[in-house]
Short mmCIF file of C-alpha atoms in Angstrom, two decimals:
data_model
loop_
_atom_site.label_atom_id
_atom_site.label_comp_id
_atom_site.label_asym_id
_atom_site.label_seq_id
_atom_site.Cartn_x
_atom_site.Cartn_y
_atom_site.Cartn_z
CA MET A 1 21.65 58.38 96.64
CA ALA A 2 20.87 55.78 93.97
CA SER A 3 20.48 56.94 90.41
CA SER A 4 16.95 57.14 89.08
CA SER A 5 18.03 55.50 85.81
CA SER A 6 17.49 51.74 85.80
CA SER A 7 19.87 49.29 84.20
CA GLY A 8 16.99 46.95 83.57
CA PRO A 9 17.17 43.23 84.20
CA LEU A 10 20.51 41.43 84.30
CA LYS A 11 21.51 39.88 80.98
CA PRO A 12 23.42 36.59 80.97
CA VAL A 13 26.63 36.28 78.99
CA ALA A 14 25.88 33.30 76.78
CA ASP A 15 29.00 33.21 74.64
CA LEU A 16 31.71 33.03 77.34
CA PRO A 17 34.05 30.01 77.49
CA SER A 18 32.81 26.99 79.40
CA SER A 19 35.69 27.40 81.87
CA CYS A 20 34.00 30.56 83.07
CA SER A 21 31.31 28.56 84.83
CA PRO A 22 31.09 28.29 88.61
CA ALA A 23 32.73 24.86 88.33
CA SER A 24 36.09 26.30 87.28
CA HIS A 25 39.00 24.96 89.28
CA HIS A 26 40.83 28.19 90.20
CA PRO A 27 39.59 31.77 90.58
CA LEU A 28 42.44 32.96 88.35
CA GLN A 29 40.79 31.06 85.49
CA PHE A 30 37.71 33.21 85.94
CA ILE A 31 39.82 36.36 85.85
CA THR A 32 41.67 35.27 82.73
CA ASP A 33 38.49 34.25 80.93
CA VAL A 34 36.76 37.51 81.78
CA GLY A 35 39.69 39.42 80.35
CA LEU A 36 39.55 37.36 77.16
CA ALA A 37 35.78 37.66 76.92
CA ALA A 38 35.89 41.41 77.39
CA SER A 39 38.32 41.68 74.48
CA HIS A 40 35.59 40.33 72.17
CA ALA A 41 32.96 42.75 73.39
CA GLU A 42 31.67 45.50 71.12
CA SER A 43 34.42 48.07 70.62
CA LYS A 44 31.93 50.92 70.41
CA VAL A 45 30.41 50.26 73.79
CA SER A 46 31.17 52.85 76.47
CA PRO A 47 33.33 51.48 79.29
CA CYS A 48 30.43 51.11 81.68
CA ARG A 49 27.30 51.46 79.48
CA GLN A 50 25.85 49.98 76.30
CA ALA A 51 26.40 51.40 72.84
CA ASP A 52 23.17 53.37 72.82
CA GLY A 53 23.85 54.77 76.27
CA SER A 54 20.95 52.85 77.81
CA PRO A 55 21.06 49.96 80.24
CA SER A 56 20.55 46.36 79.25
CA ALA A 57 16.96 45.10 78.80
CA GLU A 58 17.36 41.33 78.82
CA VAL A 59 16.91 39.14 81.83
CA MET A 60 18.19 35.89 83.23
CA GLY A 61 15.20 34.19 84.89
CA PRO A 62 12.50 36.43 86.36
CA GLU A 63 12.81 40.08 85.37
CA VAL A 64 14.71 42.16 87.94
CA SER A 65 15.38 45.87 87.60
CA LEU A 66 18.38 47.47 89.35
CA PRO A 67 19.80 50.97 89.04
CA GLU A 68 23.16 51.00 87.30
CA ASP A 69 25.01 52.62 90.21
CA ILE A 70 23.67 49.91 92.55
CA ILE A 71 25.11 47.23 90.26
CA TRP A 72 28.49 48.99 90.33
CA LYS A 73 28.41 49.27 94.14
CA ILE A 74 27.51 45.59 94.55
CA HIS A 75 30.27 44.60 92.12
CA ALA A 76 32.81 46.81 93.86
CA LEU A 77 32.17 45.10 97.21
CA MET A 78 33.00 41.66 95.79
CA PRO A 79 36.51 40.14 96.01
CA ILE A 80 38.18 40.12 92.62
CA GLN A 81 37.50 36.41 91.92
CA ASP A 82 33.79 36.78 92.79
CA ALA A 83 33.58 39.92 90.70
CA ALA A 84 35.01 37.94 87.79
CA ARG A 85 32.39 35.20 88.28
CA ALA A 86 29.63 37.80 88.22
CA ALA A 87 31.04 39.26 85.02
CA CYS A 88 30.88 35.79 83.47
CA LEU A 89 27.16 35.57 84.19
CA SER A 90 25.87 38.99 83.21
CA HIS A 91 26.54 41.62 80.54
CA ASP A 92 25.78 44.32 83.10
CA PHE A 93 28.42 42.98 85.46
CA LEU A 94 30.75 42.52 82.49
CA HIS A 95 30.44 46.24 81.70
CA SER A 96 30.91 46.98 85.41
CA TRP A 97 33.99 44.75 85.39
CA ARG A 98 35.65 47.21 83.02
CA CYS A 99 35.28 49.79 85.79
CA TYR A 100 36.10 47.42 88.67
CA PRO A 101 37.68 49.63 91.37
CA LYS A 102 39.97 47.16 93.22
CA LEU A 103 42.74 45.75 91.02
CA ILE A 104 44.77 43.62 93.43
CA PHE A 105 47.33 41.16 92.04
CA ASP A 106 49.46 39.30 94.60
CA MET A 107 51.82 36.85 92.94
CA ARG A 108 52.81 35.31 96.27
CA ALA A 109 49.24 34.65 97.37
CA LEU A 110 48.16 33.29 94.00
CA GLY A 111 51.18 31.03 93.61
CA LYS A 112 51.56 31.61 89.87
CA GLN A 113 54.74 31.47 87.81
CA THR A 114 56.04 34.69 86.27
CA ARG A 115 54.80 34.10 82.72
CA ASP A 116 51.30 33.05 83.80
CA PHE A 117 51.07 35.93 86.24
CA ILE A 118 52.10 38.47 83.58
CA ASN A 119 49.55 37.08 81.11
CA ILE A 120 46.74 37.26 83.66
CA VAL A 121 47.52 40.82 84.71
CA ASP A 122 48.03 41.92 81.12
CA HIS A 123 44.66 40.48 79.99
CA ILE A 124 42.84 42.32 82.75
CA MET A 125 44.67 45.62 82.37
CA ARG A 126 44.26 45.64 78.56
CA ASN A 127 40.51 45.28 78.94
CA HIS A 128 39.98 47.63 81.85
CA SER A 129 38.74 51.05 80.86
CA GLY A 130 40.85 52.88 83.42
CA VAL A 131 37.66 54.41 84.78
CA GLY A 132 36.75 54.01 88.43
CA VAL A 133 40.00 52.52 89.74
CA LYS A 134 40.28 53.22 93.47
CA THR A 135 42.90 50.64 94.50
CA PHE A 136 45.77 49.16 92.50
CA LYS A 137 48.15 46.67 94.08
CA LEU A 138 50.79 44.63 92.27
CA GLN A 139 52.82 42.44 94.64
CA THR A 140 55.46 40.14 93.11
CA ARG A 141 58.00 37.53 94.21
CA ASP A 142 61.80 37.59 94.07
CA GLU A 143 61.98 35.67 90.78
CA PHE A 144 59.62 38.08 89.02
CA THR A 145 61.02 39.83 85.93
CA VAL A 146 59.04 41.78 83.36
CA HIS A 147 59.84 44.19 80.57
CA PRO A 148 59.26 47.81 81.68
CA SER A 149 56.83 48.31 78.79
CA TYR A 150 54.34 46.03 80.54
CA LEU A 151 54.56 48.02 83.76
CA ASP A 152 54.25 51.30 81.86
CA ARG A 153 51.05 50.05 80.17
CA TRP A 154 49.51 48.72 83.37
CA LEU A 155 50.24 51.87 85.33
CA GLN A 156 48.80 54.09 82.61
CA VAL A 157 45.50 52.28 83.09
CA ALA A 158 45.68 52.17 86.89
CA ILE A 159 46.82 55.70 87.75
CA THR A 160 43.80 57.70 86.68
CA PRO A 161 41.79 60.48 88.36
CA GLY A 162 40.05 59.14 91.45
CA ILE A 163 42.62 56.52 92.47
CA LYS A 164 43.19 56.47 96.23
CA GLU A 165 45.55 53.56 96.99
CA PHE A 166 48.55 52.55 94.89
CA THR A 167 51.09 49.79 95.61
CA LEU A 168 53.84 48.56 93.28
CA GLY A 169 55.89 45.83 94.97
CA LEU A 170 58.74 44.71 92.73
CA PRO A 171 61.52 42.32 93.89
CA ILE A 172 63.60 43.94 96.62
CA ASN A 173 67.24 44.73 95.78
CA SER A 174 66.63 44.08 92.09
CA LYS A 175 69.73 44.80 90.00
CA LEU A 176 67.68 46.54 87.32
CA LYS A 177 65.28 48.94 89.03
CA TYR A 178 62.15 50.06 87.26
CA ASN A 179 62.28 53.78 86.51
CA PHE A 180 58.95 54.96 87.86
CA PRO A 181 57.50 57.51 85.42
CA GLY A 182 56.61 60.54 87.50
CA SER A 183 54.65 61.92 84.56
CA LEU A 184 51.94 59.33 85.28
CA LEU A 185 51.14 61.22 88.48
CA SER A 186 49.34 63.98 86.62
CA PRO A 187 47.77 66.81 88.63
CA GLU A 188 44.35 65.16 88.26
CA ALA A 189 45.52 61.71 89.40
CA ALA A 190 47.97 62.90 92.05
CA HIS A 191 45.33 64.97 93.80
CA SER A 192 43.22 61.92 94.80
CA ILE A 193 46.01 59.57 95.98
CA GLN A 194 45.93 58.92 99.73
CA TYR A 195 48.22 55.86 99.98
CA PHE A 196 51.33 55.46 97.81
CA HIS A 197 53.78 52.55 98.23
CA ILE A 198 56.52 51.54 95.78
CA THR A 199 59.33 48.99 96.20
CA SER A 200 62.56 48.59 94.23
CA CYS A 201 62.16 51.51 91.85
CA ALA A 202 64.13 54.53 90.76
CA PHE A 203 62.11 57.70 91.29
CA HIS A 204 64.01 60.77 90.16
CA SER A 205 61.45 62.48 87.93
CA VAL A 206 59.58 64.04 90.83
CA GLY A 207 59.49 67.40 89.07
CA LYS A 208 56.77 66.01 86.78
CA VAL A 209 54.54 64.92 89.66
CA GLY A 210 51.35 66.83 90.39
CA ARG A 211 50.32 68.08 93.80
CA LEU A 212 49.97 65.13 96.19
CA SER A 213 47.66 67.23 98.29
CA GLY A 214 45.54 64.30 99.51
CA LEU A 215 48.44 61.99 100.40
CA LYS A 216 48.26 60.49 103.91
CA THR A 217 50.73 57.57 103.72
CA LEU A 218 53.96 57.31 101.73
CA CYS A 219 56.08 54.13 101.78
CA LEU A 220 59.32 54.01 99.79
CA HIS A 221 61.28 50.75 100.08
CA ASP A 222 64.53 50.28 98.16
CA VAL A 223 63.76 53.38 96.12
CA GLY A 224 66.34 55.58 94.44
CA ILE A 225 65.41 59.08 95.61
CA THR A 226 67.46 61.83 97.25
CA GLY A 227 66.48 63.86 100.29
CA GLU A 228 65.93 66.93 98.12
CA GLU A 229 63.72 64.98 95.71
CA LEU A 230 61.69 63.58 98.60
CA TYR A 231 61.14 67.09 99.96
CA LEU A 232 60.03 68.28 96.50
CA LEU A 233 57.70 65.29 96.11
CA LEU A 234 55.97 66.07 99.40
CA SER A 235 56.09 69.86 99.23
CA ASN A 236 52.28 70.05 98.99
CA SER A 237 51.41 67.03 101.14
CA PHE A 238 49.98 68.90 104.11
CA LEU A 239 47.81 65.92 105.11
CA LEU A 240 50.68 63.42 105.35
CA GLU A 241 50.29 61.21 108.44
CA HIS A 242 52.72 58.32 107.90
CA LEU A 243 56.16 58.37 106.23
CA ASP A 244 57.98 55.03 105.83
CA LEU A 245 61.47 54.95 104.30
CA GLU A 246 63.43 51.71 103.99
CA SER A 247 66.72 51.02 102.16
CA CYS A 248 66.65 54.38 100.39
CA TYR A 249 70.40 54.64 99.95
CA ASP A 250 70.46 57.98 98.11
CA ILE A 251 69.13 59.91 101.11
CA HIS A 252 71.95 61.53 103.12
CA CYS A 253 69.96 64.10 105.07
CA LEU A 254 66.30 63.82 106.03
CA LYS A 255 64.63 67.09 106.96
CA ILE A 256 60.95 67.16 107.82
CA PRO A 257 59.42 70.62 107.95
CA HIS A 258 57.04 72.05 110.52
CA PHE A 259 54.18 72.40 108.06
CA TRP A 260 53.73 68.60 107.98
CA SER A 261 51.55 69.16 111.01
CA LYS A 262 49.55 65.95 110.48
CA LEU A 263 52.59 63.65 110.47
CA ASN A 264 52.01 61.07 113.18
CA ILE A 265 54.33 58.14 112.31
CA LEU A 266 57.91 58.32 111.01
CA GLU A 267 59.77 55.11 110.13
CA VAL A 268 63.34 55.12 108.80
CA GLN A 269 65.06 51.76 108.30
CA CYS A 270 68.32 50.63 106.73
CA CYS A 271 69.06 53.90 104.91
CA LYS A 272 72.77 53.25 105.31
CA MET A 273 73.99 56.54 103.81
CA LEU A 274 71.82 58.64 106.10
CA GLN A 275 73.78 61.02 108.32
CA MET A 276 71.14 63.18 109.96
CA ILE A 277 67.42 63.29 110.77
CA GLU A 278 65.82 66.59 111.66
CA CYS A 279 62.08 66.51 112.20
CA SER A 280 60.05 69.59 113.12
CA ALA A 281 56.63 68.00 112.69
CA PRO A 282 54.77 69.11 115.84
CA ASN A 283 52.45 66.11 116.25
CA LEU A 284 54.78 63.17 115.67
CA SER A 285 53.84 60.41 118.13
CA THR A 286 55.62 57.28 116.81
CA PHE A 287 59.25 57.12 115.67
CA ASN A 288 60.92 53.90 114.49
CA TYR A 289 64.57 53.97 113.48
CA ASP A 290 66.89 51.19 112.32
CA GLY A 291 70.38 52.21 111.23
CA PRO A 292 73.71 53.65 112.31
CA LEU A 293 74.05 55.93 115.32
CA ILE A 294 73.53 59.37 113.78
CA HIS A 295 72.36 62.80 114.82
CA ILE A 296 68.62 62.70 115.45
CA SER A 297 66.53 65.71 116.38
CA LEU A 298 62.77 65.60 116.72
CA GLY A 299 62.57 69.29 117.50
CA GLY A 300 62.18 68.67 121.21
CA SER A 301 58.79 67.19 120.39
CA LEU A 302 56.70 66.53 123.46
CA GLN A 303 54.28 64.34 121.49
CA VAL A 304 56.49 61.30 120.76
CA LYS A 305 54.94 58.54 122.84
CA LYS A 306 56.24 55.37 121.16
CA MET A 307 59.81 54.86 119.94
CA GLN A 308 61.88 51.99 118.62
CA MET A 309 65.60 52.19 117.89
CA THR A 310 67.55 49.31 116.34
CA CYS A 311 71.22 49.21 115.43
CA ALA A 312 72.52 46.05 113.77
CA ILE A 313 75.59 47.75 112.26
CA VAL A 314 77.67 49.07 115.15
CA PRO A 315 77.59 48.34 118.91
CA ASN A 316 76.67 50.47 121.91
CA LEU A 317 73.13 51.59 121.13
CA LEU A 318 72.34 51.49 124.85
CA HIS A 319 75.27 53.81 125.58
CA TYR A 320 73.99 56.18 122.85
CA ALA A 321 70.42 56.01 124.19
CA SER A 322 71.44 56.74 127.78
CA ALA A 323 73.14 59.95 126.64
CA LYS A 324 70.84 61.17 123.83
CA LEU A 325 67.38 59.79 124.26
CA LEU A 326 66.02 62.26 126.78
CA SER A 327 66.77 65.15 124.44
CA ILE A 328 65.21 63.29 121.48
CA ALA A 329 61.95 62.10 123.08
CA PRO A 330 61.59 63.27 126.68
CA ASN A 331 57.96 62.14 127.05
CA VAL A 332 58.22 58.68 125.51
CA GLN A 333 55.85 56.10 127.05
CA THR A 334 56.79 52.92 125.14
CA LEU A 335 60.43 52.30 124.25
CA PHE A 336 62.16 49.48 122.34
CA LEU A 337 65.98 49.40 122.17
CA HIS A 338 67.55 46.65 120.03
CA SER A 339 71.36 46.65 120.20
CA LEU A 340 73.85 44.54 118.25
CA TYR A 341 76.01 44.27 121.37
CA GLU A 342 77.63 46.52 123.95
CA THR A 343 81.39 46.92 124.36
CA VAL A 344 81.01 49.24 127.36
CA ASN A 345 78.67 49.21 130.32
CA THR A 346 75.57 51.39 130.19
CA PRO A 347 76.30 54.70 131.94
CA VAL A 348 74.01 56.51 134.34
CA VAL A 349 71.09 58.19 132.55
CA LEU A 350 71.14 61.90 133.25
CA GLY A 351 67.56 62.90 133.87
CA LYS A 352 64.24 61.06 134.13
CA PHE A 353 61.84 59.43 131.69
CA LEU A 354 58.86 60.62 133.67
CA HIS A 355 56.23 59.01 131.42
CA LEU A 356 57.91 55.74 130.39
CA LYS A 357 55.60 52.78 131.11
CA TYR A 358 57.04 50.00 128.92
CA LEU A 359 60.74 49.34 128.24
CA GLU A 360 62.07 46.50 126.10
CA ILE A 361 65.81 45.99 125.60
CA LYS A 362 67.16 43.41 123.18
CA LEU A 363 70.85 42.52 123.19
CA PHE A 364 72.07 40.41 120.29
CA MET A 365 75.21 38.28 120.74
CA PRO A 366 76.55 39.91 123.92
CA SER A 367 79.14 37.11 124.13
CA ARG A 368 81.30 39.28 121.89
CA SER A 369 81.76 41.35 125.04
CA PRO A 370 81.40 38.82 127.88
CA GLY A 371 82.50 41.45 130.39
CA TYR A 372 79.29 43.46 129.92
CA ASP A 373 77.69 44.21 133.24
CA PHE A 374 73.95 43.56 133.01
CA CYS A 375 73.54 45.35 136.32
CA SER A 376 74.32 48.59 134.50
CA LEU A 377 70.83 48.31 132.96
CA VAL A 378 69.47 49.39 136.32
CA SER A 379 70.40 52.86 135.13
CA PHE A 380 67.40 52.79 132.78
CA LEU A 381 65.11 51.47 135.51
CA ASP A 382 66.31 54.11 137.95
CA ALA A 383 65.62 56.82 135.37
CA SER A 384 62.04 55.58 134.80
CA PRO A 385 60.05 56.08 138.01
CA THR A 386 56.68 55.26 136.39
CA LEU A 387 57.88 52.14 134.52
CA LYS A 388 55.43 49.22 134.79
CA THR A 389 56.89 46.59 132.43
CA PHE A 390 60.53 45.74 131.74
CA VAL A 391 61.49 43.14 129.12
CA LEU A 392 65.07 42.04 128.50
CA ARG A 393 65.72 39.75 125.52
CA VAL A 394 69.18 38.24 125.16
CA GLU A 395 70.24 36.37 122.02
CA ALA A 396 73.69 34.84 122.29
CA PRO A 397 75.66 31.75 121.29
CA THR A 398 76.21 29.30 124.12
CA MET A 399 79.27 30.04 126.23
CA GLU A 400 81.48 27.32 127.61
CA GLY A 401 81.44 26.96 131.37
CA GLY A 402 78.14 28.68 132.20
CA LEU A 403 78.77 30.49 135.47
CA ILE A 404 82.00 32.42 135.61
CA PRO A 405 84.45 30.27 137.61
CA GLY A 406 85.58 31.40 141.03
CA VAL A 407 82.61 33.72 141.69
CA ASN A 408 80.49 33.16 144.80
CA ILE A 409 77.20 34.77 143.77
CA GLY A 410 75.65 33.90 147.08
CA GLU A 411 77.56 36.64 148.87
CA ASP A 412 75.40 39.71 149.45
CA SER A 413 78.45 41.95 149.09
CA SER A 414 78.59 41.09 145.38
CA LEU A 415 75.30 42.99 144.89
CA ALA A 416 76.49 46.31 146.30
CA SER A 417 77.29 47.87 142.92
CA CYS A 418 73.87 46.90 141.54
CA LEU A 419 71.59 48.40 144.14
CA PRO A 420 69.78 51.58 142.95
CA LYS A 421 69.54 54.74 144.96
CA HIS A 422 65.84 54.33 145.82
CA ARG A 423 62.97 51.86 145.70
CA HIS A 424 60.95 51.41 142.52
CA ARG A 425 57.27 51.58 143.42
CA LYS A 426 55.59 51.15 139.98
CA LEU A 427 57.37 48.22 138.30
CA LYS A 428 54.93 45.30 138.14
CA SER A 429 56.16 42.91 135.45
CA VAL A 430 59.66 41.76 134.44
CA ILE A 431 60.46 39.29 131.65
CA ILE A 432 63.96 38.08 130.81
CA THR A 433 64.28 35.81 127.77
CA GLY A 434 67.51 34.02 126.97
CA PHE A 435 68.31 33.95 130.67
CA CYS A 436 71.95 32.83 131.10
CA PRO A 437 73.84 31.66 134.19
CA TRP A 438 76.09 34.70 134.12
CA LYS A 439 77.02 36.47 137.32
CA THR A 440 75.76 39.95 136.38
CA MET A 441 72.48 38.65 134.92
CA ILE A 442 71.76 36.83 138.17
CA GLU A 443 72.73 39.94 140.12
CA LEU A 444 70.38 42.05 137.99
CA THR A 445 67.49 39.70 138.71
CA ARG A 446 68.16 39.70 142.44
CA CYS A 447 68.51 43.45 142.39
CA ILE A 448 65.07 43.83 140.77
CA LEU A 449 63.56 41.56 143.43
CA ASP A 450 65.13 43.72 146.13
CA TYR A 451 64.04 47.14 145.01
CA ALA A 452 60.85 46.67 142.90
CA THR A 453 58.40 46.77 145.79
CA SER A 454 55.28 46.49 143.58
CA LEU A 455 56.51 43.59 141.42
CA LYS A 456 53.74 41.07 140.65
CA HIS A 457 55.12 38.97 137.77
CA LEU A 458 58.63 37.66 137.10
CA THR A 459 59.29 35.39 134.10
CA LEU A 460 62.71 33.90 133.33
CA ASP A 461 62.94 32.08 129.99
CA THR A 462 66.02 29.90 129.56
CA THR A 463 65.28 29.10 125.87
CA SER A 464 64.95 32.57 124.25
CA GLY A 465 61.50 31.53 123.11
CA TYR A 466 59.02 33.27 125.40
CA HIS A 467 57.74 35.62 122.70
CA ARG A 468 57.21 32.65 120.35
CA ARG A 469 55.87 30.24 122.99
CA ARG A 470 52.87 32.51 123.38
CA TRP A 471 51.47 30.85 120.25
CA GLY A 472 52.05 27.36 121.64
CA ASN A 473 54.84 26.48 119.20
CA CYS A 474 57.87 24.31 119.94
CA PHE A 475 61.20 24.61 118.15
CA PRO A 476 64.04 22.11 117.87
CA LEU A 477 66.89 22.94 120.25
CA GLY A 478 70.50 21.91 119.79
CA ARG A 479 72.45 19.95 122.38
CA ASP A 480 74.49 23.00 123.49
CA THR A 481 71.34 25.10 123.91
CA ILE A 482 69.70 22.45 126.08
CA MET A 483 72.83 22.08 128.22
CA GLU A 484 73.05 25.86 128.70
CA ALA A 485 69.36 26.01 129.63
CA ARG A 486 69.89 23.33 132.27
CA LYS A 487 72.75 25.33 133.77
CA ALA A 488 70.53 28.41 133.84
CA ILE A 489 67.76 26.46 135.59
CA ALA A 490 70.24 25.23 138.21
CA ALA A 491 71.46 28.79 138.80
CA ILE A 492 67.87 30.06 139.16
CA LYS A 493 67.09 27.40 141.76
CA THR A 494 70.31 28.10 143.65
CA TYR A 495 70.52 31.90 143.61
CA ILE A 496 67.07 33.35 142.72
CA GLU A 497 64.17 31.09 143.60
CA GLY A 498 64.63 31.45 147.36
CA LYS A 499 64.59 35.27 147.14
CA VAL A 500 61.23 35.50 145.32
CA PRO A 501 58.47 36.72 147.69
CA SER A 502 55.30 34.63 147.75
CA LYS A 503 53.22 37.55 146.44
CA ILE A 504 55.08 37.46 143.10
CA LYS A 505 53.89 35.12 140.34
CA PHE A 506 57.20 33.49 139.41
CA LYS A 507 57.57 31.50 136.19
CA VAL A 508 60.61 29.71 134.78
CA LEU A 509 60.39 28.58 131.15
CA GLU A 510 62.61 25.68 130.20
CA PRO A 511 62.88 23.23 127.29
CA CYS A 512 59.91 20.90 127.27
CA ASN A 513 60.26 17.16 126.98
CA CYS A 514 58.67 16.73 123.55
CA ASN A 515 60.72 15.08 120.81
CA LYS A 516 60.77 18.25 118.74
CA CYS A 517 62.37 20.35 121.46
CA GLN A 518 64.89 17.62 122.30
CA GLU A 519 66.01 17.25 118.67
CA CYS A 520 69.79 17.66 118.32
#
C-alpha cells in the first residue's frame, strides 16, 4: 500500500559535477560522483528525508507529485548505475540513494584496478546511511588487497537490520585471511539474513553471532571454521535449505542434525581434513561431494534423488561406489561419478538401484592403469534396471600403439566375460566421449548393443569434446590426439559399425577439417 504522504515534485540536483550527466563515459563515474555529491549534502538531513521531515517541493519541468515510498520502490528496482544517474538528477532520488537497497560491487565485472575499486566502494559506503540495505555483494579479484579497517567499515554499514543477502568474496587461498567479525551479526541483523556467503575468511567468533533463524543458504569457501563452530553457528537455523562448504580445512567431522528438516542441498568440496560426514536431515534430495574416500552416512535417507561424487586425490572411486553407494543413497535417480583413475576393476554391485535413470561416469587418466577392464562397468548397468541414459567420459593421454597388439577383437568368444545376466529393457541413450581403440572399451560398446534392447541413440566421440561441441565450438588438437582419433575411427568402422541395428541413431564424432582443429 502506498503511503498517503507525498514527496512532492522531483527536485533537480543543480550543483553536481558535470561528469554526472548522462553523457558520462562509464557508469562507475556516476557512482563515484554520487558518493562525492552526497558527502556535501546537508549533514542534518535525515537519511531518507529532508531536514524538516517533509518531502521536497521543487520540480524539474512540469510539477509531478509522487509518494515517497513509490520513489524508493522505483529507485530500488534500478540497476546500481541507473540508480546513480537518477540520484544525479533529483534531490529526492539522492536522498533515496542513501537508502539504496542493492549494494553490489563486482571488481571482475567492472574491470577496475584495486585502488580505484577501493575508492569507489569507500565513497559509496561512507555516504550510505545503512538504512534499507537488502543485498550486499563484494566480489574481488585475485590481486585485490585492502586493509581490514576498510572491510570493517563497509560491513558495519551493510550488515544492518533488514538485510537479506550478504556476499563477501575475497581472493581465494589468500595468505592473510580477513577475520570476519561475528559481532557484526547482531541479533537484529542476523534474524533477517536469508543468504550468507563468505570466501577466504577466518570465522571463529561464532559465539557472538545472533540467531540466524531466517537463514536459508550458507556458503563457506576457504573459511577457517571448525565443525563444532559450524554447528554452533547454525544451531537456530531451522529454515536452512542449502549448505555449501568448500576448502574448509579446519572441519574434521561434519554432523548434520535431524532438526535441519528443511535442508535440501548439501555440497562438500575439497575439505581435505574431513574424515566423516553424518547427515540426519530427513529431506535431503541433492548431495555433491568432492574429496577423499571417507565414511559417509546420510541416515539411510530415502529422499536423495541427485548425487555427485568426485575424487581427484586417490583412485578407485568406482570400486568405493559399487560397495557403499546403495547404503548411502538407495533411491538415487541421477548419479555422477568422477574418478581420478581405477587400479582395480569395478566389482559386482550388490543390490539394485531401482530408481536410477541417469548415470554419468568420468574416468580421468586411466592410462595409469592400462589394464582396467571397461567391461566391468556393466556391473553398474546391470544393477540399474530402470536406467535410461548412460554417459562415459574418458580423459587420458594418448597411448602408443592404439589397439592392444595380438588381440583379435572380432572373435565373439572375447565378449563372454562382458555379457550381463539379463537383457536391459529401459536403456535408450549411450554416450562415450574420449572413445579409444582399446579392446575392453570396444567390448563394452558391443556388449551394450547386444543387451540394451530399447537403445535408440549411440554416440561415440573420439575427441573428448562432445559436451563442448554442443555449443558449436572447435578446439585445437595436437598431432597425437588426431592420430589417436583416427585409430579410434578405424576401430569403430571395423568392430562396431556393422553391429549397430538400423533402428539405432548412431553418431561418430571425429576431428573436423577446419584449420583450428587441425592445428598442431
